[in-house]
Steps between C-alpha positions, in 0.01 A plus 500: 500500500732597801731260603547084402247249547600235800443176355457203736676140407296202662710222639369285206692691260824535698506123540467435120759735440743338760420197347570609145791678594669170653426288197634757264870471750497153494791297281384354191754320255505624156330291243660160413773593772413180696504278261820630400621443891400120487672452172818621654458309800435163333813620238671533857373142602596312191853643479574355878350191391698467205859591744390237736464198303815624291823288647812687567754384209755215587824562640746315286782309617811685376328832368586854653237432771455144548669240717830391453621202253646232686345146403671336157240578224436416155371699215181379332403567103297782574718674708402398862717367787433196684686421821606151582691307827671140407475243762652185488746303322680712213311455156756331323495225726151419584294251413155675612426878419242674615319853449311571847165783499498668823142632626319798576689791684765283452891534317772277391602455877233301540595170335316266742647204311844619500503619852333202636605256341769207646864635382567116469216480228636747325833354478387115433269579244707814323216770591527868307237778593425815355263737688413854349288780570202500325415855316477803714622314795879488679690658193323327198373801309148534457264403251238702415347304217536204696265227446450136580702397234779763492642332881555118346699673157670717799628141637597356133717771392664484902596141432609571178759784572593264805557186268278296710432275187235434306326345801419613860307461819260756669376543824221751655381625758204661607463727217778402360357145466245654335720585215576187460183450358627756222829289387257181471335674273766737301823311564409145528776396259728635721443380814652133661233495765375749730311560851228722653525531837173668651475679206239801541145417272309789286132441613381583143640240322232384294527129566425516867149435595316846603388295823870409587659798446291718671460308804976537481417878437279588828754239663726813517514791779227803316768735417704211264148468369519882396879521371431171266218669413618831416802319302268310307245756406657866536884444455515822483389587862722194634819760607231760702331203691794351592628855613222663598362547896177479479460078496756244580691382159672157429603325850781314320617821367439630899678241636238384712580216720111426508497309144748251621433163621632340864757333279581777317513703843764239661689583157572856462792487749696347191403815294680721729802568274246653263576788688814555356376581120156570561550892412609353178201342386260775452800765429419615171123543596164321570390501233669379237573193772214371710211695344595379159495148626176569613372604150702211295406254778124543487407704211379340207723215373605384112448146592317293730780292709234175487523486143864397480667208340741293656819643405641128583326282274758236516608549859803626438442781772223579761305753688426508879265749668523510881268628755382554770166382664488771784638747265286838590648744214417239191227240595591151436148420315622663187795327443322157604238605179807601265672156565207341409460669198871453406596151606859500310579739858604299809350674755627519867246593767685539834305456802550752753662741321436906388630701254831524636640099519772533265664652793407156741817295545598243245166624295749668208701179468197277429389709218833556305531106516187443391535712211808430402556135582140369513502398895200444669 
């Protein structure tokens, strides 16, 4: 046959092989390949996860990059420091020696009882204080295995090395009253008397009523509500929510002004020399300082405070727990439940007040007489 023969294409067919033609081009992972991707991805997810809730380590007063060593220090049996301030009349002449707790985001410097209290009272009744930094805080050393007994042995062996004598006084605040709680209950031989001053409550102590406690709980602003409850439950996340962006943390570990009562308000002028050791407090790190309290404070305790015995059967000492009724950081229904329940403790409800009356004039004086001397 001469020549080729012309075949036609009908538009059907060139459209099918367009089509064909564009699916064959198109990407198409390899088999398995994005499964693969997602594992790497969530691999990806879990190792920034793991950095963010990791805290950066401690700075340690003294080492090649920590602060500076300046406050006088003692060394404890396992090998940590504990910083300490005397106040007072010298040791070997007092009559009345006492180991004073400081609070939360707080240091040795902040000895309400030595700072505020009458100079003459000191002098008539032969008054010795001994403040320290609590682990992790100011230059104390932290503790890593600290627990809610380890703090009250901490203040044993400090008298001891001090020669307080076989028996001493304690005072807390805040959170340091709490660990008061702790020598009543590990210590009690020790102690000649001692006083809580609005000392901070764990919410799950078992003794309180579920009714009473909760109704303190939701008393608080909603993001306390969160950074108890991530202390209580997840520990472990308590350093990335209290540095993370995303929700508001602790406001006592803020600062907010928003917690405080009017009293406390008319106050905080008398906390203004704070300023000059504040940078101390939190110097070796967060969070071997105010997020551990956090963890010790309202984790899960070895004892139930409501269950203790009077460590003065025969009167031969006492224990006073003052607070406040307008107090907005620590409700006063709580401690108006644990007096009842422990009726050995003479309890002081001040009318009026917040969280921050230690500071009110004359309020210091009243307390160190009435633990010491018994006055009304």
């Amino acid at each position: 046959m001469a020549g080729g023969v012309n075949r036609k294409i009908s538009a059907a067919s060139a459209r099918a092989h367009t089509r064909k033609s564009r699916q064959s081009s198109s990407f198409r992972l390899p088999s398995g390949m994005f499964k693969k991707i997602l594992v790497v991805l969530l691999m990806g997810f879990l190792a920034w996860a793991y950095q963010a809730i990791q805290s950066p380590p401690p700075k340690i007063c003294g080492s090649s990059d920590g602060p500076p060593v300046t406050a006088s220090r003692i060394k404890l049996s396992d090998g940590r420091h504990l910083a300490y301030k005397e106040h007072g009349v010298p040791k070997d002449r007092a009559k009345y020696k006492i180991v004073y707790v400081h609070g939360f985001d707080s240091c040795r410097h902040d000895a309400i009882v030595a700072t505020t209290l009458s100079p003459e009272i000191i002098e008539e009744l032969g008054i010795y204080i001994v403040s320290f930094d609590r682990p992790g805080y100011g230059e104390s050393d932290p503790n890593p295995k600290r627990t809610v007994k380890s703090l009250p042995l901490d203040i044993e062996e400090l008298a001891d090395q001090l020669g307080l004598g076989s028996k001493f006084y304690v005072i807390g605040f805040s959170m340091g009253g709490q660990v008061i709680w702790s020598c009543l209950k590990y210590i009690p031989h020790r102690l000649a008397g001692a006083t809580l001053i609005a000392p901070v409550v764990n919410y799950w102590w078992p003794s309180f009523p579920a009714n009473l406690s909760k109704e303190a709980y939701y008393q608080q602003f909603r993001q306390d509500q969160w950074a108890l409850r991530v202390a209580h439950y997840t520990p472990w996340l308590t350093y990335w929510w209290n540095t993370q962006k995303w929700f508001p943390a602790c406001s006592v570990a803020e600062h907010s002004t928003d917690i405080l009562s009017r009293q406390d308000k008319e106050l905080m002028p008398k906390l203004s020399k704070r300023k000059e050791y504040m940078a101390q407090v939190r110097q070796q790190g967060e969070f071997e300082s105010i997020h551990r309290d956090l963890m010790i404070g309202f984790g899960t305790w070895e004892f139930d405070p409501m269950d203790l015995k009077n460590p003065f059967p025969n009167n031969e000492g006492s224990v006073h727990l003052w607070h406040g009724d307008e107090d907005a950081m620590v409700p006063v229904s709580l401690q108006r439940y644990i007096a009842q329940q422990l009726p050995w403790i003479q309890f002081h409800e001040i009318p009026g007040a917040g969280h921050l009356f230690p500071y009110a004039e004359g309020r210091t004086n009243a307390m160190i007489k009435a633990l010491l001397t018994g006055e009304k």
